[in-house]
Coordinates of C-alpha atoms in Angstrom, one line a residue:
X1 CA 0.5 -25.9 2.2
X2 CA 1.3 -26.5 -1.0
X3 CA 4.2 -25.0 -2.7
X4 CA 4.1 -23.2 -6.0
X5 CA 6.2 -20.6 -7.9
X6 CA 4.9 -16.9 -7.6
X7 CA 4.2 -14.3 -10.4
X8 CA 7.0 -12.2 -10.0
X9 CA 5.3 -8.6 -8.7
X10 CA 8.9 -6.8 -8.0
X11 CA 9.8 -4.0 -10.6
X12 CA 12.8 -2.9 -11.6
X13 CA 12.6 1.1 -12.2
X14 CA 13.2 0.1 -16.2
X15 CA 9.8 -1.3 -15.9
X16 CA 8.8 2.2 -14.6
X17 CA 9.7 4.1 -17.8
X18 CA 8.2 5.2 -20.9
X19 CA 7.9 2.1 -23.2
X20 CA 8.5 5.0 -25.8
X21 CA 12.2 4.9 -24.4
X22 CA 12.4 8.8 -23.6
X23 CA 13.6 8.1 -19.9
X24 CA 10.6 9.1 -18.4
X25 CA 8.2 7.0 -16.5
X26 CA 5.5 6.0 -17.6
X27 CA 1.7 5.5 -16.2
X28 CA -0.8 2.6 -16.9
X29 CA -3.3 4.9 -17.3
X30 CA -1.4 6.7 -20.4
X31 CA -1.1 3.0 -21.9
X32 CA 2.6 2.6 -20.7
X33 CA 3.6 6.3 -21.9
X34 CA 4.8 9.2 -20.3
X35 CA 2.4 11.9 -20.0
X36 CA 4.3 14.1 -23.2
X37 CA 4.3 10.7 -25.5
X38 CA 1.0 10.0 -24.8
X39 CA -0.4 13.4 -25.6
X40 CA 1.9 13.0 -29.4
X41 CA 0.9 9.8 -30.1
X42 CA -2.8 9.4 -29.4
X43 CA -3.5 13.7 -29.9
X44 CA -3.2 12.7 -33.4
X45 CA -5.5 9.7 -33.3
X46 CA -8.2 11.6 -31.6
X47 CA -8.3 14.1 -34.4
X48 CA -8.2 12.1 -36.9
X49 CA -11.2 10.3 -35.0
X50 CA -13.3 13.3 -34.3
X51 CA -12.7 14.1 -38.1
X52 CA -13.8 11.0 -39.1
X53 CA -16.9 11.1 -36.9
X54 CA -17.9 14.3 -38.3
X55 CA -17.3 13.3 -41.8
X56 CA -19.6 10.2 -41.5
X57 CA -22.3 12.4 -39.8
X58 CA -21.9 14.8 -43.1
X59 CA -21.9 11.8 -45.6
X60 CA -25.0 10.4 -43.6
X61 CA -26.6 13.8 -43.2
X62 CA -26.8 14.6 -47.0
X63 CA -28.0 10.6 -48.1
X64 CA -31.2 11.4 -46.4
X65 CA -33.7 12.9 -48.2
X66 CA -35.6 15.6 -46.7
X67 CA -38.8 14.9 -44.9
X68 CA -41.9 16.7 -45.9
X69 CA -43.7 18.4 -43.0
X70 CA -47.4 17.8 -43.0
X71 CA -48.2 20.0 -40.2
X72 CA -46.0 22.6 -41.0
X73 CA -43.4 22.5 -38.8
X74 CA -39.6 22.4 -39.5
X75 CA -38.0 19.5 -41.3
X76 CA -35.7 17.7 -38.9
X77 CA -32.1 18.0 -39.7
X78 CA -28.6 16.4 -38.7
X79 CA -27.5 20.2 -36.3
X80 CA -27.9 18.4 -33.4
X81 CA -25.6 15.4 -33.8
X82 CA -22.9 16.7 -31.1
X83 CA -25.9 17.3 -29.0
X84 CA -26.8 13.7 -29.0
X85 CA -23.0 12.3 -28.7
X86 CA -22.8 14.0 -25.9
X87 CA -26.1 12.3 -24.4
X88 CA -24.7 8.9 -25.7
X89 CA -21.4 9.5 -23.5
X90 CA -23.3 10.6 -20.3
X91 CA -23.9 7.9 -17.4
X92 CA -26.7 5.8 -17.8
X93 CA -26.8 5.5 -14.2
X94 CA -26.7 7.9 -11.4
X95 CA -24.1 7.7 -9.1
X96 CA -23.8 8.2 -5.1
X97 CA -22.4 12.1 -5.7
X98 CA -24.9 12.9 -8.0
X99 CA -27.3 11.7 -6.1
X100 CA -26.6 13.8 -2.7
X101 CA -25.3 16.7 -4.9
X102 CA -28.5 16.8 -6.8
X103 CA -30.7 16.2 -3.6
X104 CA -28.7 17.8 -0.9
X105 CA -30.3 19.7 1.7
X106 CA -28.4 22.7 4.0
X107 CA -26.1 25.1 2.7
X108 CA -23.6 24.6 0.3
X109 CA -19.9 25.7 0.5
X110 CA -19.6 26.0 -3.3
X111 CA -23.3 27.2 -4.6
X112 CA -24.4 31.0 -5.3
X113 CA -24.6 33.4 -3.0
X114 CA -27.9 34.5 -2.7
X115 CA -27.2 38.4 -2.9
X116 CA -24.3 38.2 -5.3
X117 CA -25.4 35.0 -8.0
X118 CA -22.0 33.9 -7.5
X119 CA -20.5 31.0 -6.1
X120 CA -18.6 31.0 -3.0
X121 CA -15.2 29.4 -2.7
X122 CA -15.2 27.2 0.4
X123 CA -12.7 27.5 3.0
X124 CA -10.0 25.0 1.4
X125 CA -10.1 27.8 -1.4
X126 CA -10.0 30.8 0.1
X127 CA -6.7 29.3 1.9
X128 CA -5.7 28.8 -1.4
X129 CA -6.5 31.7 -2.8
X130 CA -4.7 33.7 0.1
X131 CA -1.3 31.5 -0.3
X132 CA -1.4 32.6 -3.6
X133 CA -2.0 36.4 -3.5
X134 CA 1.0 35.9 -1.1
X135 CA 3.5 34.0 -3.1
X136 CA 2.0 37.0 -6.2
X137 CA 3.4 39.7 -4.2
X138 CA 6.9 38.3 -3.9
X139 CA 6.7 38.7 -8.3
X140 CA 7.4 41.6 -10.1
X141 CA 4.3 43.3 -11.4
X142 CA 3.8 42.6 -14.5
X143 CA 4.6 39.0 -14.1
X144 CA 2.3 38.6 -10.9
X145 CA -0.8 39.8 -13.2
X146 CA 0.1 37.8 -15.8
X147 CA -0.2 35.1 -13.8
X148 CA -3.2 36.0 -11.9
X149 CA -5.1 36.4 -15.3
X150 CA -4.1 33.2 -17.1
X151 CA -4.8 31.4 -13.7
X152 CA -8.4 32.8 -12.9
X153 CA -8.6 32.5 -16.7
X154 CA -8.7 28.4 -16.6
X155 CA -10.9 28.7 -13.7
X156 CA -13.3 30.6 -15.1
X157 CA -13.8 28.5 -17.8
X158 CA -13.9 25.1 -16.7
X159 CA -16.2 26.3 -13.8
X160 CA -18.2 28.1 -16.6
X161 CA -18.3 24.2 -18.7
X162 CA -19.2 21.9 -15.9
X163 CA -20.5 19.3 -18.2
X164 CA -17.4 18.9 -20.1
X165 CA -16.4 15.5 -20.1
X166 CA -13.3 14.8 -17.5
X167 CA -11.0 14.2 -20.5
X168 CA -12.0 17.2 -21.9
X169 CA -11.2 19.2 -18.3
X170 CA -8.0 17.3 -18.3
X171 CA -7.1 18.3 -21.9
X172 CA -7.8 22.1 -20.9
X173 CA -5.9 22.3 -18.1
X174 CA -2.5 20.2 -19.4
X175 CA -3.1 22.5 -22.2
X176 CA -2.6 25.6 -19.4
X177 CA 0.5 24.0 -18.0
X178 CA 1.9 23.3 -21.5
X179 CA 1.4 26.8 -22.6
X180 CA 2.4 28.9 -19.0
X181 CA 5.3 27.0 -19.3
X182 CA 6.2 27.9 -22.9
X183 CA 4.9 31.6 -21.8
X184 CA 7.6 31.4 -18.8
X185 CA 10.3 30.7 -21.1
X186 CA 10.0 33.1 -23.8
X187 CA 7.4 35.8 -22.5
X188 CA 9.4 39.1 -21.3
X189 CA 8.0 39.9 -18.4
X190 CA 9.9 36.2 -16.9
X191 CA 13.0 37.0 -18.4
X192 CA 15.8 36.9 -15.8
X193 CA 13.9 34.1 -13.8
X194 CA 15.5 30.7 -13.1
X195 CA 14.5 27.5 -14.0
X196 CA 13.5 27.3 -9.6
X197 CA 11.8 30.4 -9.8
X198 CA 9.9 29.1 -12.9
X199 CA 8.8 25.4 -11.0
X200 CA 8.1 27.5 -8.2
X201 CA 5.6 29.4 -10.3
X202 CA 4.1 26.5 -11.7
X203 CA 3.9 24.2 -8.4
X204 CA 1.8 27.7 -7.1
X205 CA -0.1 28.0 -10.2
X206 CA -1.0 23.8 -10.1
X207 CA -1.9 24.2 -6.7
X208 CA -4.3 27.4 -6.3
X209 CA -6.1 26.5 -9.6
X210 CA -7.1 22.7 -8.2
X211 CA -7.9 23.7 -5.2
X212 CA -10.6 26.0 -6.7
X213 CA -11.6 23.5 -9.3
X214 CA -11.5 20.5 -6.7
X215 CA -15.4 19.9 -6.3
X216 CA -15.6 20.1 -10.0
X217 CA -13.0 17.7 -11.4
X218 CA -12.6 15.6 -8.7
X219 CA -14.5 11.9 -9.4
X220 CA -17.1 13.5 -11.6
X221 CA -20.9 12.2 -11.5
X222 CA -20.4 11.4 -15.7
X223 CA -17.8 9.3 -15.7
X224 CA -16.8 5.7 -13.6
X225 CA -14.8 6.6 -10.6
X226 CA -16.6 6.1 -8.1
X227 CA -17.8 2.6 -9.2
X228 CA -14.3 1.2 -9.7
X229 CA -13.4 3.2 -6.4
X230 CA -16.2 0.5 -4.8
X231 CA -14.6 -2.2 -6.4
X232 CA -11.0 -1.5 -5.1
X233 CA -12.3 -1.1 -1.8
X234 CA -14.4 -4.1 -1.5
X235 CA -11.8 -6.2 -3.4
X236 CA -9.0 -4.7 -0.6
X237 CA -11.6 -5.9 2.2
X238 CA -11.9 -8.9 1.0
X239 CA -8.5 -9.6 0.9
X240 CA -7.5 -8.7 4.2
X241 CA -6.2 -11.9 5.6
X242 CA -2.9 -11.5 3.4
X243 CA 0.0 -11.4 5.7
X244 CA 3.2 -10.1 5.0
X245 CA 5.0 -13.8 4.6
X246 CA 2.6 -14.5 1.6
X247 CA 3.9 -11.3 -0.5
X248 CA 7.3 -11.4 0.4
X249 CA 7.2 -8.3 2.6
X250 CA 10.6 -8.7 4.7
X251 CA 9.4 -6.8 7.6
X252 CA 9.8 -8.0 11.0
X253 CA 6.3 -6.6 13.2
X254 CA 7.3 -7.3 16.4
X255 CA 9.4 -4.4 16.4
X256 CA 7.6 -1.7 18.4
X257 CA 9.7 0.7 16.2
X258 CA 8.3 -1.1 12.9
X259 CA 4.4 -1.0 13.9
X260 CA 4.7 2.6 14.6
X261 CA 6.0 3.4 10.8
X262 CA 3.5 1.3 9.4
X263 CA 1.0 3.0 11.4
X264 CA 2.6 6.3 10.1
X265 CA 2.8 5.2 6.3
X266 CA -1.0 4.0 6.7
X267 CA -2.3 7.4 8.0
X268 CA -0.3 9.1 4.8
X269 CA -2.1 6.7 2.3
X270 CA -5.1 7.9 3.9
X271 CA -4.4 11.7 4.5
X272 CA -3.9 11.7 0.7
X273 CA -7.6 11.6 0.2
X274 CA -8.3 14.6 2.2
X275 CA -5.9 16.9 0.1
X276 CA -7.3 18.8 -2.7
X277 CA -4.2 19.6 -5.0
X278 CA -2.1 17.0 -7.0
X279 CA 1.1 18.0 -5.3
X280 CA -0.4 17.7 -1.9
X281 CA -1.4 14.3 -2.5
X282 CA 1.9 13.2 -4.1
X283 CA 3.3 14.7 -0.9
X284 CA 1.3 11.9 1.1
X285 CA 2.4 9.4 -1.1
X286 CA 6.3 10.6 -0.9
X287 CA 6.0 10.2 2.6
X288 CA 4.4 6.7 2.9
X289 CA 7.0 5.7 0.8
X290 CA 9.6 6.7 3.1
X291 CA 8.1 5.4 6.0
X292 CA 8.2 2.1 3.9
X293 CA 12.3 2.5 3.6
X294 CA 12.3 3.4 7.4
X295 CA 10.4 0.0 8.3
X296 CA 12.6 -2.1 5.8
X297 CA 15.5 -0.4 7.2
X298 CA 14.9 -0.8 10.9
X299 CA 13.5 -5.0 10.2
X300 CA 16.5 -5.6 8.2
X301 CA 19.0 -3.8 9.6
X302 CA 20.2 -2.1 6.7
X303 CA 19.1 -0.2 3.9
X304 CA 16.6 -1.9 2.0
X305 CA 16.3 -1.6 -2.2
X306 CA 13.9 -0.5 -4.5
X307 CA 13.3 -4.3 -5.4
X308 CA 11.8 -4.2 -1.8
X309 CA 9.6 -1.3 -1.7
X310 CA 6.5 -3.0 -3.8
X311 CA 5.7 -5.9 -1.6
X312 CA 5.4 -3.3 1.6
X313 CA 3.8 -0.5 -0.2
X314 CA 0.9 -3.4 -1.3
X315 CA 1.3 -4.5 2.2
X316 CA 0.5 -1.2 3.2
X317 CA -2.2 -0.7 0.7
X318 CA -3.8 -3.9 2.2
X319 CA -3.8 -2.6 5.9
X320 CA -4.5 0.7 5.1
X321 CA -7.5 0.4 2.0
X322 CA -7.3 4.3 1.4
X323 CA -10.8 5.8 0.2
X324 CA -11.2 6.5 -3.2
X325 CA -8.4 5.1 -4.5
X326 CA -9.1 4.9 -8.0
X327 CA -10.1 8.4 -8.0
X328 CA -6.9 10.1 -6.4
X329 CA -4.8 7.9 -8.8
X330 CA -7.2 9.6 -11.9
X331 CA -7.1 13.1 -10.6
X332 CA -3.2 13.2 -10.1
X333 CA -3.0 11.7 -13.4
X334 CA -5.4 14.0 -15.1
X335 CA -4.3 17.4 -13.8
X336 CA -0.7 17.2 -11.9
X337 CA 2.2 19.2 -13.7
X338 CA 3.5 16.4 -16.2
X339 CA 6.8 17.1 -15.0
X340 CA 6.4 15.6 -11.6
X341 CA 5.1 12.3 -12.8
X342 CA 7.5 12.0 -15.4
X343 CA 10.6 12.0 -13.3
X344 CA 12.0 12.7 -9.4
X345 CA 11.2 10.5 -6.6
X346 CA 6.9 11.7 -6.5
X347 CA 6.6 10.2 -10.1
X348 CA 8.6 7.3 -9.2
X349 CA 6.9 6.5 -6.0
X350 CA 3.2 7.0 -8.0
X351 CA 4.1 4.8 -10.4
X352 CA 5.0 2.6 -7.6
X353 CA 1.7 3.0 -6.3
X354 CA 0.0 2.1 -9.4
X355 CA 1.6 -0.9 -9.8
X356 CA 0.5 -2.1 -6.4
X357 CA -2.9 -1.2 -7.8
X358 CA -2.4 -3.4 -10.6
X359 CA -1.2 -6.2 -8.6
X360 CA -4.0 -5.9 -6.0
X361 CA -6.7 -6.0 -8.3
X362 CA -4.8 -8.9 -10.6
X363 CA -3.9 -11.1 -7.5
X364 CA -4.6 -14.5 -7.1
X365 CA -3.9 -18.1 -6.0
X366 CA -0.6 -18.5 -7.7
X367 CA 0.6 -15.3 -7.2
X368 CA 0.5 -16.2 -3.0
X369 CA 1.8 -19.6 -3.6
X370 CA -1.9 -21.2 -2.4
X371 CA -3.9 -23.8 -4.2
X372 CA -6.8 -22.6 -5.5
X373 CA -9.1 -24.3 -2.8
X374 CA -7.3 -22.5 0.2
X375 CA -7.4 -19.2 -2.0
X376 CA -11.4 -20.0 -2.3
X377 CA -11.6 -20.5 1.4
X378 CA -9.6 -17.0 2.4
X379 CA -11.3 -15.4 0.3
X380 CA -14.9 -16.7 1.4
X381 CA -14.0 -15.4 4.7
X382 CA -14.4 -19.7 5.4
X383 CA -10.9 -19.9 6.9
X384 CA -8.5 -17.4 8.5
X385 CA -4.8 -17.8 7.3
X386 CA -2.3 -18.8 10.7
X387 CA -1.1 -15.6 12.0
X388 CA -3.5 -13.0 10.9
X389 CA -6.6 -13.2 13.5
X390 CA -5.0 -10.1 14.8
X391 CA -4.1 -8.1 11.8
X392 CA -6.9 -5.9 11.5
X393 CA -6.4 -2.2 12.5
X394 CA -7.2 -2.0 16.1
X395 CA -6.9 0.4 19.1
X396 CA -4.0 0.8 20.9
X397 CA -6.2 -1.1 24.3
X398 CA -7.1 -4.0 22.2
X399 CA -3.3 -4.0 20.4
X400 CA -1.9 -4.4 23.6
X401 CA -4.6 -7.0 25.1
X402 CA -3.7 -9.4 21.7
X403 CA -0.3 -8.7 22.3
X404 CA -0.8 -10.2 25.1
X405 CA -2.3 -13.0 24.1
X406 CA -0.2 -13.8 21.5
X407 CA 2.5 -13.9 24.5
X408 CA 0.3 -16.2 26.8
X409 CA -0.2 -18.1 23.6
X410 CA 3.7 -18.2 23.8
X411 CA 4.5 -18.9 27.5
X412 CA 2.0 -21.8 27.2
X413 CA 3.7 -23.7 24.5
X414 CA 7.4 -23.3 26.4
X415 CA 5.3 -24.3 29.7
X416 CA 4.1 -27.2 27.5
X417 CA 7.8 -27.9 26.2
X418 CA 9.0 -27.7 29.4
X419 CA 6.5 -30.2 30.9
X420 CA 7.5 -32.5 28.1
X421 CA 11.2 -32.3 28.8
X422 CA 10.9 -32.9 32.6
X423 CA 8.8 -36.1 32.0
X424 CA 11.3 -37.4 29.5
X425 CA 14.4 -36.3 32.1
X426 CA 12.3 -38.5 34.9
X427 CA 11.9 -41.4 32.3
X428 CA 15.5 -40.9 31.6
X429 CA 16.3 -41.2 35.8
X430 CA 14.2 -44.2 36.0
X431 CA 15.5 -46.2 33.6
X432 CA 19.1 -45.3 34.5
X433 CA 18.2 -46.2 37.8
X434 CA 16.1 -49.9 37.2
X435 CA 19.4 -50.7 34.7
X436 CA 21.9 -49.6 37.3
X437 CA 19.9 -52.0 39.8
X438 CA 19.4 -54.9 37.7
X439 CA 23.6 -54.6 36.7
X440 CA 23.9 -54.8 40.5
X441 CA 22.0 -58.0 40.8
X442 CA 23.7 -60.0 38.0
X443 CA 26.6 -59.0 39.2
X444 CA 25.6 -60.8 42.9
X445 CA 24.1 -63.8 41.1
X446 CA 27.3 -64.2 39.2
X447 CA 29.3 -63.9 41.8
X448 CA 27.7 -64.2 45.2
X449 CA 29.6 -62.6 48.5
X450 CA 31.4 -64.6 50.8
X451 CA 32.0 -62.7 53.9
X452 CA 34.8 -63.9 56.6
X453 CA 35.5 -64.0 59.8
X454 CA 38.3 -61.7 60.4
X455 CA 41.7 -63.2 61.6
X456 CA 42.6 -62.6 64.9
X457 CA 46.2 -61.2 66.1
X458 CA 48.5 -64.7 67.8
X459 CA 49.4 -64.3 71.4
X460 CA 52.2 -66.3 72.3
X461 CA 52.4 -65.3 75.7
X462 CA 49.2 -67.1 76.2
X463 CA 48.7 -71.2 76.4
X464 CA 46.3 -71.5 74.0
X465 CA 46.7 -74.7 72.1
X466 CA 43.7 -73.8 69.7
X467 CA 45.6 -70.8 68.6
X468 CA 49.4 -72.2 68.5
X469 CA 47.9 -75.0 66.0
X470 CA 47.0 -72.6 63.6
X471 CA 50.4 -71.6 62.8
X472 CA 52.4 -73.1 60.7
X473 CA 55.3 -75.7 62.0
X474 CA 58.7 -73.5 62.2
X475 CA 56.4 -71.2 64.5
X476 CA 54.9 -74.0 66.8
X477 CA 56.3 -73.3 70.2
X478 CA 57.8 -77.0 71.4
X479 CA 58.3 -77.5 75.5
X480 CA 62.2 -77.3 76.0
X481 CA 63.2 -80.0 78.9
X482 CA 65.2 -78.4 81.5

């Protein structure tokens, strides 16, 4: 494999903030701003626009001359220009939703009764709805109606203005929290409250007004969420042969412990689709993102750093490919309290997030170290990277049988080793044994063995002139005359 320098993907939390330096982070979808700088710097370029628009439409309306009518009816005039802007901005196309909300048979959770005329909250709002008469009654009086009305207030009219555009519906409600907040300060009947009491109201507010409004706000049929959720979701399954070496994800997967946090920070990515208010979801993503810590933690052995975190939590992203991404990034965006994407570990850990979003849907060859051809032949599905025939989310029957195999897969190539090492030990024997042989034989060529008789004890006590000549001549026994 061919080695190349990577696109650096790890943030430092300075990337994270405000490019308008106020120390708040930012969001990509606010054009680097936090959600306060972006509302003062392009709420004045939107006027300005929509004055310019209606200015030209003036200008344009009073060059035409009037037509004459020949048949008597009304001369056409320029009254119904917002009329047709608004056309002009509507889908061309209809989307999936609108076309099962439009042709959906059975009963609906959210349509009018048919004795009353009025809609129905479903059972996600009635919850709601009872959480917050609750949290109402712990309030003073007058403060708990004040609420009530401003809050039912909003509802009423955005459910009232369906076909408002979804920047519009955002506008309206960041408008409410601007102005509740401002009311919570300075009105008198919160005076005495503390600034706790006064998140508390607003977290309760945030999250009993979105739950009611869910089914309306959420990926509307008139704008593109649900086409560039299809593309995030088809671009993530395409992509799932990237293994955690290729994005620098130091965690070790072996670890029984490791699998089961990766697991758990998978089903919170997940889980976050299936809650209706913006805190609820940033909830789920809080606790994916300490499940990442935990499985950095427990690989390394240590506490891992923030410079960490991205490669896992697009790891995780990857594994996981949550349902409608795009949308729960928009609608958090759109209609969470600014306050809790602007600062505190939920708006650092969503802009987190939507970095990994950026990365996923930016990545390519060079940014995996991969020449272009191998990233082609991933990506076709041609090839499967080493390592990652068994990455896919399984059951825990077929975890276990690849397991398994991966461990067979193991055992064979030590068996094979070991087969290896035996035949080169009896190599070894043999030739130590032909060398020690041959060393033997020059050794008896060289110098061949002469093996002799052994001597024999004298007996002078016995006549035995063969014997007596073999000694020398002081030793000869000589016959003494007598």
């Amino acid at each position: 494999m061919t080695t190349k320098k990577k696109k650096g993907f790890h943030v430092n939390e300075s990337e994270l903030l405000c490019k308008n330096g106020c120390g708040f982070y930012g969001n990509q979808a606010w054009q680097g701003f936090c959600s306060k700088c972006y509302r003062d710097v392009y709420q004045k370029a939107k006027e300005a626009q929509i004055e310019s628009d209606a200015l030209k439409a003036t200008r344009l309306a009073a060059r035409q001359p009037a037509p004459s009518s020949t048949n008597g009816e009304a001369p056409l005039t320029f009254n119904k220009f917002e009329e047709k802007r608004k056309q002009h901005q509507a889908p061309k196309t209809k989307t999936v939703k609108t076309f099962f909300k439009k042709g959906a048979q059975g009963p609906n959770k959210d349509a009018p009764h048919p004795w009353t005329g009025q809609r129905q909250p479903s059972l996600e709002s009635q919850q709601a709805a009872s959480d917050f008469t609750e949290f109402l009654k712990a309030l003073k009086k007058p403060a708990a109606q004040d609420i009530s009305r401003q809050s039912r207030a909003v509802i009423d009219k955005l459910q009232e203005n369906e076909d408002l555009a979804v920047e519009e519906q955002s506008e309206i409600i960041q408008d409410f929290y601007q102005n509740m907040n401002d009311r919570l300060q300075a009105h008198s009947s919160f005076k005495g409250s503390t600034p706790e009491q006064h998140e508390k109201m607003m977290d309760n507010m945030e999250k009993f007004i979105m739950t009611r409004l869910y089914k309306t706000v959420f990926c509307p049929p008139f704008c593109d969420d649900e086409q560039k959720d299809l593309a995030i979701q088809n671009r993530i399954r395409r992509l799932h042969w990237i293994s955690a070496e290729m994005i620098d994800a130091d965690i070790d997967e072996k670890k029984p412990e490791v699998i089961e946090f990766i697991e758990s920070a998978q089903t919170d990515i997940i889980e976050m689709n299936s809650r209706r208010s913006p805190a609820d979801k940033l909830s789920c993503i809080v606790r994916c993102s300490k499940h990442i810590f935990t499985v950095l933690r427990i690989s390394k052995g240590q506490p891992a750093s923030a410079d960490e975190f991205l490669p896992v939590l697009i790891y995780i992203i990857l594994k996981a490919n949550p349902p409608q991404l795009h949308s729960n990034i928009q609608y958090i965006t759109r209609f969470s309290h600014p306050s809790k994407l602007m600062q505190g570990e939920a708006g650092y850990y969503f802009t987190n997030l939507c970095c990994a979003v950026t990365f996923i849907e930016n990545l390519d060859a060079q940014s995996l170290s991969l020449t272009q051809e191998e990233y082609d032949r991933y990506m076709s599905g041609e090839v499967t990277p080493p390592g990652t025939e068994y990455g896919e989310p399984i059951c825990e029957g077929l975890r276990l049988m690849y397991a398994n195999l991966a461990t067979l897969d193991e055992l064979r190539l030590r068996q094979d080793r070991l087969r290896e090492n035996a035949l080169s030990l009896q190599r070894e024997i043999q030739d130590f044994r032909d060398s020690v042989v041959k060393a033997v034989q020059d050794v008896l060529t060289n110098k061949p063995l002469i093996i002799e008789q052994p001597k024999q004890p004298a007996n002078l006590d016995q006549d035995n002139s063969t014997e007596t000549n073999r000694l020398p001549p002081p030793l000869q026994p000589e016959v003494v005359a007598k």
